PDB file of C-alpha atoms in Angstrom:
ATOM      1  CA  MET X  17    -143.029-129.559 -83.891  1.00 62.00           C
ATOM      2  CA  SER X  18    -141.055-128.483 -86.819  1.00 79.00           C
ATOM      3  CA  SER X  19    -137.986-126.580 -86.641  1.00 86.00           C
ATOM      4  CA  GLU X  20    -139.593-123.767 -88.717  1.00 89.00           C
ATOM      5  CA  LEU X  21    -142.462-123.516 -86.215  1.00 90.00           C
ATOM      6  CA  ARG X  22    -140.218-123.648 -83.289  1.00 91.00           C
ATOM      7  CA  ASN X  23    -138.138-120.754 -84.444  1.00 93.00           C
ATOM      8  CA  LEU X  24    -141.422-118.668 -85.380  1.00 93.00           C
ATOM      9  CA  THR X  25    -142.547-119.477 -81.867  1.00 92.00           C
ATOM     10  CA  LYS X  26    -139.441-118.336 -80.350  1.00 94.00           C
ATOM     11  CA  LYS X  27    -139.558-115.021 -82.190  1.00 94.00           C
ATOM     12  CA  GLU X  28    -143.171-114.435 -81.157  1.00 95.00           C
ATOM     13  CA  ARG X  29    -142.168-115.092 -77.543  1.00 94.00           C
ATOM     14  CA  HIS X  30    -139.248-112.520 -77.883  1.00 95.00           C
ATOM     15  CA  VAL X  31    -141.557-109.789 -79.397  1.00 94.00           C
ATOM     16  CA  ARG X  32    -144.190-110.516 -76.638  1.00 95.00           C
ATOM     17  CA  ASN X  33    -141.610-110.211 -74.041  1.00 95.00           C
ATOM     18  CA  THR X  34    -140.537-106.955 -75.462  1.00 95.00           C
ATOM     19  CA  ILE X  35    -144.217-105.712 -75.376  1.00 95.00           C
ATOM     20  CA  GLY X  36    -144.182-107.004 -71.697  1.00 95.00           C
ATOM     21  CA  THR X  37    -141.158-104.878 -70.793  1.00 95.00           C
ATOM     22  CA  VAL X  38    -143.103-101.730 -72.155  1.00 95.00           C
ATOM     23  CA  HIS X  39    -145.938-102.765 -69.836  1.00 96.00           C
ATOM     24  CA  GLN X  40    -143.775-102.984 -66.981  1.00 95.00           C
ATOM     25  CA  PHE X  41    -142.399 -99.492 -67.868  1.00 94.00           C
ATOM     26  CA  VAL X  42    -145.939 -97.994 -68.145  1.00 93.00           C
ATOM     27  CA  ASP X  43    -146.981 -99.617 -64.791  1.00 93.00           C
ATOM     28  CA  GLY X  44    -144.171 -98.237 -63.052  1.00 93.00           C
ATOM     29  CA  PHE X  45    -143.721 -95.023 -64.536  1.00 91.00           C
ATOM     30  CA  VAL X  46    -142.161 -92.177 -62.509  1.00 90.00           C
ATOM     31  CA  GLU X  47    -142.346 -88.729 -64.471  1.00 85.00           C
ATOM     32  CA  GLU X  48    -139.397 -87.376 -63.136  1.00 83.00           C
ATOM     33  CA  ARG X  49    -137.150 -90.421 -63.809  1.00 86.00           C
ATOM     34  CA  ASP X  50    -138.858 -91.971 -66.895  1.00 89.00           C
ATOM     35  CA  GLN X  51    -140.084 -89.035 -68.864  1.00 86.00           C
ATOM     36  CA  GLU X  52    -137.197 -88.908 -71.404  1.00 87.00           C
ATOM     37  CA  GLN X  53    -137.899 -92.415 -72.199  1.00 91.00           C
ATOM     38  CA  VAL X  54    -141.366 -92.331 -73.332  1.00 90.00           C
ATOM     39  CA  GLU X  55    -140.488 -91.597 -77.035  1.00 89.00           C
ATOM     40  CA  ILE X  56    -138.286 -94.513 -77.252  1.00 92.00           C
ATOM     41  CA  ARG X  57    -140.632 -96.891 -75.555  1.00 93.00           C
ATOM     42  CA  LEU X  58    -143.366 -95.900 -78.172  1.00 93.00           C
ATOM     43  CA  HIS X  59    -140.930 -96.645 -81.039  1.00 94.00           C
ATOM     44  CA  LEU X  60    -140.072-100.097 -79.331  1.00 94.00           C
ATOM     45  CA  LEU X  61    -143.698-100.697 -78.829  1.00 95.00           C
ATOM     46  CA  ASP X  62    -144.636-100.158 -82.348  1.00 94.00           C
ATOM     47  CA  GLU X  63    -141.730-102.166 -83.773  1.00 95.00           C
ATOM     48  CA  ALA X  64    -142.505-105.239 -81.449  1.00 94.00           C
ATOM     49  CA  PHE X  65    -146.279-105.056 -82.523  1.00 95.00           C
ATOM     50  CA  SER X  66    -145.477-104.798 -86.193  1.00 95.00           C
ATOM     51  CA  GLU X  67    -143.207-107.807 -85.870  1.00 95.00           C
ATOM     52  CA  PHE X  68    -145.416-109.691 -83.830  1.00 95.00           C
ATOM     53  CA  MET X  69    -148.462-109.565 -86.325  1.00 94.00           C
ATOM     54  CA  LYS X  70    -145.959-110.769 -89.239  1.00 94.00           C
ATOM     55  CA  VAL X  71    -144.632-113.743 -87.081  1.00 94.00           C
ATOM     56  CA  ARG X  72    -148.126-114.659 -85.800  1.00 93.00           C
ATOM     57  CA  GLN X  73    -149.346-114.848 -89.547  1.00 92.00           C
ATOM     58  CA  LYS X  74    -146.491-117.073 -90.366  1.00 93.00           C
ATOM     59  CA  ILE X  75    -147.443-119.224 -87.406  1.00 92.00           C
ATOM     60  CA  GLU X  76    -151.029-119.402 -88.398  1.00 90.00           C
ATOM     61  CA  VAL X  77    -150.178-120.598 -91.909  1.00 89.00           C
ATOM     62  CA  ARG X  78    -147.840-123.329 -90.688  1.00 88.00           C
ATOM     63  CA  LEU X  79    -150.434-124.453 -88.058  1.00 86.00           C
ATOM     64  CA  ASP X  80    -153.022-124.828 -90.869  1.00 82.00           C
ATOM     65  CA  GLU X  81    -150.583-126.995 -92.714  1.00 82.00           C
ATOM     66  CA  ILE X  82    -149.844-129.124 -89.738  1.00 79.00           C
ATOM     67  CA  ASP X  83    -153.399-129.654 -89.194  1.00 74.00           C
ATOM     68  CA  LYS X  84    -154.076-130.971 -92.597  1.00 73.00           C
ATOM     69  CA  GLU X  85    -151.013-133.190 -92.252  1.00 73.00           C
ATOM     70  CA  ARG X  86    -152.063-134.610 -89.032  1.00 71.00           C
ATOM     71  CA  TYR X  87    -155.759-135.397 -89.910  1.00 65.00           C
ATOM     72  CA  GLU X  88    -155.196-137.977 -92.737  1.00 65.00           C
ATOM     73  CA  ALA X  89    -157.921-139.779 -93.981  1.00 59.00           C
ATOM     74  CA  GLU X  90    -158.602-143.102 -91.818  1.00 66.00           C
ATOM     75  CA  PRO X  91    -159.313-146.349 -93.429  1.00 68.00           C
ATOM     76  CA  GLY X  92    -162.983-146.378 -94.608  1.00 67.00           C
ATOM     77  CA  GLU X  93    -163.409-142.701 -93.796  1.00 68.00           C
ATOM     78  CA  SER X  94    -165.539-140.930 -96.527  1.00 73.00           C
ATOM     79  CA  ALA X  95    -164.384-137.680 -98.084  1.00 73.00           C
ATOM     80  CA  LYS X  96    -167.355-135.826 -96.420  1.00 78.00           C
ATOM     81  CA  ALA X  97    -166.424-137.275 -93.044  1.00 75.00           C
ATOM     82  CA  ARG X  98    -162.830-136.094 -93.346  1.00 70.00           C
ATOM     83  CA  SER X  99    -164.058-132.780 -94.594  1.00 75.00           C
ATOM     84  CA  ALA X 100    -166.072-132.236 -91.500  1.00 79.00           C
ATOM     85  CA  LYS X 101    -163.220-133.226 -89.325  1.00 74.00           C
ATOM     86  CA  LEU X 102    -160.952-130.817 -90.997  1.00 76.00           C
ATOM     87  CA  GLU X 103    -163.477-128.081 -90.816  1.00 79.00           C
ATOM     88  CA  ALA X 104    -163.888-128.461 -87.018  1.00 79.00           C
ATOM     89  CA  ALA X 105    -160.168-128.561 -86.445  1.00 75.00           C
ATOM     90  CA  SER X 106    -159.858-125.467 -88.642  1.00 78.00           C
ATOM     91  CA  MET X 107    -162.874-123.523 -86.844  1.00 83.00           C
ATOM     92  CA  GLN X 108    -161.042-124.550 -83.247  1.00 83.00           C
ATOM     93  CA  ARG X 109    -157.557-123.324 -84.697  1.00 83.00           C
ATOM     94  CA  ASP X 110    -159.057-120.013 -85.875  1.00 84.00           C
ATOM     95  CA  ALA X 111    -160.714-119.433 -82.519  1.00 89.00           C
ATOM     96  CA  ASP X 112    -157.150-120.042 -80.806  1.00 87.00           C
ATOM     97  CA  ASN X 113    -155.366-117.876 -83.088  1.00 88.00           C
ATOM     98  CA  ALA X 114    -157.987-114.986 -82.739  1.00 90.00           C
ATOM     99  CA  ALA X 115    -157.720-115.195 -78.926  1.00 92.00           C
ATOM    100  CA  VAL X 116    -153.871-114.891 -78.901  1.00 91.00           C
ATOM    101  CA  ALA X 117    -153.974-111.908 -81.585  1.00 91.00           C
ATOM    102  CA  SER X 118    -156.730-110.207 -79.544  1.00 92.00           C
ATOM    103  CA  GLU X 119    -154.841-110.461 -76.358  1.00 94.00           C
ATOM    104  CA  VAL X 120    -151.568-108.849 -77.807  1.00 94.00           C
ATOM    105  CA  GLU X 121    -153.585-106.290 -79.803  1.00 94.00           C
ATOM    106  CA  ASN X 122    -155.617-105.257 -76.860  1.00 95.00           C
ATOM    107  CA  LEU X 123    -152.608-104.983 -74.810  1.00 95.00           C
ATOM    108  CA  TYR X 124    -150.675-102.818 -77.521  1.00 95.00           C
ATOM    109  CA  CYS X 125    -153.650-100.448 -77.914  1.00 95.00           C
ATOM    110  CA  LYS X 126    -153.817 -99.802 -74.163  1.00 95.00           C
ATOM    111  CA  LEU X 127    -150.123 -99.062 -73.859  1.00 95.00           C
ATOM    112  CA  LYS X 128    -150.012 -96.996 -77.027  1.00 94.00           C
ATOM    113  CA  ALA X 129    -152.815 -94.718 -75.750  1.00 94.00           C
ATOM    114  CA  THR X 130    -150.918 -94.354 -72.267  1.00 93.00           C
ATOM    115  CA  LEU X 131    -147.727 -93.432 -73.792  1.00 93.00           C
ATOM    116  CA  GLU X 132    -149.154 -91.257 -76.344  1.00 90.00           C
ATOM    117  CA  ARG X 133    -150.629 -89.182 -73.345  1.00 88.00           C
ATOM    118  CA  LEU X 134    -147.429 -89.159 -71.485  1.00 87.00           C
ATOM    119  CA  ARG X 135    -145.643 -87.977 -74.581  1.00 84.00           C
ATOM    120  CA  VAL X 136    -148.167 -84.929 -75.006  1.00 82.00           C
ATOM    121  CA  LYS X 137    -147.642 -84.051 -71.205  1.00 79.00           C
ATOM    122  CA  ALA X 138    -143.917 -84.291 -71.458  1.00 72.00           C
ATOM    123  CA  LYS X 139    -144.036 -81.690 -74.290  1.00 70.00           C
ATOM    124  CA  GLU X 140    -146.548 -79.519 -72.521  1.00 66.00           C
ATOM    125  CA  ASN X 141    -144.314 -79.508 -69.376  1.00 61.00           C
ATOM    126  CA  SER X 142    -141.160 -78.732 -71.669  1.00 57.00           C
ATOM    127  CA  LEU X 143    -143.194 -75.677 -73.092  1.00 53.00           C
ATOM    128  CA  VAL X 144    -143.869 -74.317 -69.958  1.00 49.00           C
ATOM    129  CA  THR X 145    -140.405 -74.881 -68.588  1.00 50.00           C
ATOM    130  CA  ASN X 146    -138.825 -73.218 -71.409  1.00 52.00           C
ATOM    131  CA  SER X 147    -141.161 -70.302 -71.057  1.00 49.00           C
ATOM    132  CA  VAL X 148    -140.299 -69.761 -67.469  1.00 47.00           C
ATOM    133  CA  SER X 149    -136.675 -70.078 -68.176  1.00 48.00           C
ATOM    134  CA  SER X 150    -136.759 -67.403 -70.886  1.00 50.00           C
ATOM    135  CA  MET X 151    -138.251 -64.942 -68.492  1.00 47.00           C
ATOM    136  CA  SER X 152    -135.906 -65.689 -65.644  1.00 45.00           C
ATOM    137  CA  SER X 153    -133.270 -62.770 -66.477  1.00 46.00           C
ATOM    138  CA  ILE X 154    -135.776 -60.273 -67.160  1.00 48.00           C
ATOM    139  CA  LYS X 155    -136.527 -57.776 -64.436  1.00 51.00           C
ATOM    140  CA  LEU X 156    -140.017 -56.367 -64.719  1.00 50.00           C
ATOM    141  CA  PRO X 157    -142.542 -54.875 -62.275  1.00 53.00           C
ATOM    142  CA  GLU X 158    -144.238 -57.642 -60.758  1.00 59.00           C
ATOM    143  CA  ILE X 159    -147.816 -57.813 -62.078  1.00 61.00           C
ATOM    144  CA  LYS X 160    -150.116 -60.727 -61.194  1.00 67.00           C
ATOM    145  CA  LEU X 161    -151.393 -61.907 -64.516  1.00 73.00           C
ATOM    146  CA  GLN X 162    -154.202 -64.340 -65.468  1.00 75.00           C
ATOM    147  CA  GLN X 163    -152.869 -67.403 -67.351  1.00 83.00           C
ATOM    148  CA  PHE X 164    -154.237 -68.589 -70.496  1.00 82.00           C
ATOM    149  CA  SER X 165    -153.821 -72.134 -71.886  1.00 83.00           C
ATOM    150  CA  GLY X 166    -155.872 -71.924 -75.254  1.00 80.00           C
ATOM    151  CA  LYS X 167    -159.353 -72.898 -73.802  1.00 84.00           C
ATOM    152  CA  LEU X 168    -161.968 -70.720 -75.503  1.00 84.00           C
ATOM    153  CA  ARG X 169    -164.041 -70.144 -72.497  1.00 83.00           C
ATOM    154  CA  ASP X 170    -160.985 -68.545 -70.931  1.00 81.00           C
ATOM    155  CA  TRP X 171    -160.170 -66.069 -73.786  1.00 86.00           C
ATOM    156  CA  ILE X 172    -162.408 -63.224 -72.836  1.00 87.00           C
ATOM    157  CA  PRO X 173    -161.434 -62.993 -69.327  1.00 87.00           C
ATOM    158  CA  PHE X 174    -157.979 -63.341 -70.210  1.00 85.00           C
ATOM    159  CA  ARG X 175    -157.963 -60.779 -72.960  1.00 87.00           C
ATOM    160  CA  ASP X 176    -159.770 -58.053 -70.770  1.00 87.00           C
ATOM    161  CA  ALA X 177    -157.518 -58.650 -67.916  1.00 87.00           C
ATOM    162  CA  PHE X 178    -154.430 -58.381 -70.006  1.00 86.00           C
ATOM    163  CA  HIS X 179    -155.768 -55.353 -71.848  1.00 85.00           C
ATOM    164  CA  SER X 180    -156.464 -53.614 -68.678  1.00 85.00           C
ATOM    165  CA  LEU X 181    -152.983 -54.433 -66.954  1.00 85.00           C
ATOM    166  CA  ILE X 182    -150.564 -54.587 -69.939  1.00 87.00           C
ATOM    167  CA  HIS X 183    -151.731 -53.716 -73.267  1.00 84.00           C
ATOM    168  CA  HIS X 184    -152.995 -50.344 -72.424  1.00 84.00           C
ATOM    169  CA  ASN X 185    -150.358 -49.729 -69.903  1.00 85.00           C
ATOM    170  CA  VAL X 186    -148.710 -46.530 -71.046  1.00 82.00           C
ATOM    171  CA  LYS X 187    -145.645 -47.202 -68.522  1.00 83.00           C
ATOM    172  CA  LEU X 188    -144.655 -50.291 -70.473  1.00 85.00           C
ATOM    173  CA  ASN X 189    -142.974 -50.533 -73.895  1.00 88.00           C
ATOM    174  CA  ASP X 190    -143.767 -53.177 -76.400  1.00 88.00           C
ATOM    175  CA  MET X 191    -140.886 -55.280 -75.423  1.00 87.00           C
ATOM    176  CA  ASP X 192    -142.087 -55.438 -72.030  1.00 85.00           C
ATOM    177  CA  LYS X 193    -145.662 -56.226 -73.115  1.00 87.00           C
ATOM    178  CA  PHE X 194    -144.244 -58.956 -75.231  1.00 87.00           C
ATOM    179  CA  THR X 195    -142.364 -60.494 -72.299  1.00 85.00           C
ATOM    180  CA  TYR X 196    -145.603 -60.227 -69.918  1.00 84.00           C
ATOM    181  CA  LEU X 197    -147.438 -61.835 -72.718  1.00 86.00           C
ATOM    182  CA  ARG X 198    -145.245 -64.812 -73.184  1.00 86.00           C
ATOM    183  CA  SER X 199    -145.154 -65.412 -69.510  1.00 84.00           C
ATOM    184  CA  SER X 200    -148.971 -65.642 -69.363  1.00 84.00           C
ATOM    185  CA  LEU X 201    -149.438 -68.172 -71.862  1.00 86.00           C
ATOM    186  CA  PHE X 202    -148.791 -72.067 -71.735  1.00 81.00           C
ATOM    187  CA  PHE X 203    -149.700 -75.189 -73.536  1.00 81.00           C
ATOM    188  CA  GLU X 204    -151.599 -74.436 -76.779  1.00 86.00           C
ATOM    189  CA  ALA X 205    -151.615 -70.720 -76.493  1.00 84.00           C
ATOM    190  CA  LEU X 206    -148.061 -70.636 -75.923  1.00 87.00           C
ATOM    191  CA  GLN X 207    -147.576 -72.488 -79.309  1.00 86.00           C
ATOM    192  CA  GLU X 208    -149.153 -70.192 -81.095  1.00 85.00           C
ATOM    193  CA  ILE X 209    -146.628 -67.340 -80.605  1.00 86.00           C
ATOM    194  CA  GLU X 210    -143.703 -69.777 -79.720  1.00 83.00           C
ATOM    195  CA  MET X 211    -141.987 -69.201 -83.093  1.00 85.00           C
ATOM    196  CA  ILE X 212    -142.300 -65.395 -83.059  1.00 85.00           C
ATOM    197  CA  GLU X 213    -138.950 -63.724 -82.129  1.00 86.00           C
ATOM    198  CA  LEU X 214    -139.039 -61.905 -78.724  1.00 83.00           C
ATOM    199  CA  SER X 215    -138.870 -58.100 -79.711  1.00 85.00           C
ATOM    200  CA  ALA X 216    -140.644 -54.986 -79.455  1.00 86.00           C
ATOM    201  CA  ALA X 217    -141.408 -54.800 -83.169  1.00 87.00           C
ATOM    202  CA  ASN X 218    -143.039 -58.341 -82.782  1.00 89.00           C
ATOM    203  CA  TYR X 219    -145.454 -57.754 -79.817  1.00 90.00           C
ATOM    204  CA  THR X 220    -148.480 -56.526 -82.092  1.00 90.00           C
ATOM    205  CA  VAL X 221    -147.540 -59.556 -84.331  1.00 91.00           C
ATOM    206  CA  ALA X 222    -147.894 -61.892 -81.307  1.00 89.00           C
ATOM    207  CA  TRP X 223    -151.142 -60.330 -79.954  1.00 89.00           C
ATOM    208  CA  ASN X 224    -152.887 -60.034 -83.514  1.00 90.00           C
ATOM    209  CA  ALA X 225    -152.015 -64.002 -83.740  1.00 88.00           C
ATOM    210  CA  LEU X 226    -153.781 -64.697 -80.642  1.00 88.00           C
ATOM    211  CA  GLU X 227    -156.817 -62.475 -81.502  1.00 87.00           C
ATOM    212  CA  ASN X 228    -156.967 -64.271 -84.986  1.00 86.00           C
ATOM    213  CA  ARG X 229    -156.879 -67.613 -83.299  1.00 85.00           C
ATOM    214  CA  TYR X 230    -159.199 -67.166 -80.411  1.00 84.00           C
ATOM    215  CA  GLN X 231    -161.434 -64.143 -81.274  1.00 78.00           C
ATOM    216  CA  ASN X 232    -164.107 -66.194 -82.628  1.00 64.00           C
ATOM    217  CA  LYS X 233    -167.475 -64.684 -81.366  1.00 54.00           C
ATOM    218  CA  LYS X 234    -169.622 -67.547 -82.523  1.00 51.00           C
ATOM    219  CA  LEU X 235    -167.550 -70.039 -80.473  1.00 52.00           C
ATOM    220  CA  ILE X 236    -167.073 -67.903 -77.433  1.00 49.00           C
ATOM    221  CA  VAL X 237    -170.895 -67.435 -76.885  1.00 50.00           C
ATOM    222  CA  MET X 238    -171.492 -71.182 -76.993  1.00 50.00           C
ATOM    223  CA  PRO X 239    -172.088 -73.032 -73.722  1.00 47.00           C
ATOM    224  CA  CYS X 240    -168.900 -74.281 -72.119  1.00 45.00           C
ATOM    225  CA  SER X 241    -169.927 -77.874 -72.496  1.00 42.00           C
ATOM    226  CA  ASP X 242    -169.726 -77.381 -76.269  1.00 43.00           C
ATOM    227  CA  TYR X 243    -165.951 -76.614 -76.372  1.00 41.00           C
ATOM    228  CA  SER X 244    -162.863 -77.269 -74.529  1.00 43.00           C
TER     229      SER X 244
END
């Protein structure tokens, strides 16, 4: 093995070990302990896979060159026979290379998809936590509210319940109503009004934003199986 190929093989082994480390992280993932590492592991995985593809391409080129050097013409061997021998060796080499690349690529896609799901979940958990935290110091009458995550099939029941309990409640001012509204939203629905400052003047702005986003009668009347 040439020194160049030896160095390339060492690099490939290193990046595959890095991908293997991410694999171990995913397999042993514990949300309370590992949630903050998800973004870092995603970045590490992408970098390792990108480096693997570059190194693997260089290895394949070098192996092709070595095969050509190895299968020199034998005494009395015709050009046709040598060409057939080289073609057979090349086909076998291509199959071996494809197997290595496919194994790593399949693992990368599996790990990437899992980490992306974990990242989305971590973000959603953070939104809920921040919402609860922002409400913890506000003392309001206890009213059991229906929660709304942004699923269209839940919009009408949520809207009607919120209208009855909060929106048309003359005992509550707009600041109180906005506070109740934020506490009853999570995930996608909360993101719709998250950037609107919590104030009495902005209650109507926030409620209108939700209606503009979810008050789509054409979608609402569709069967539940047709939307999330």
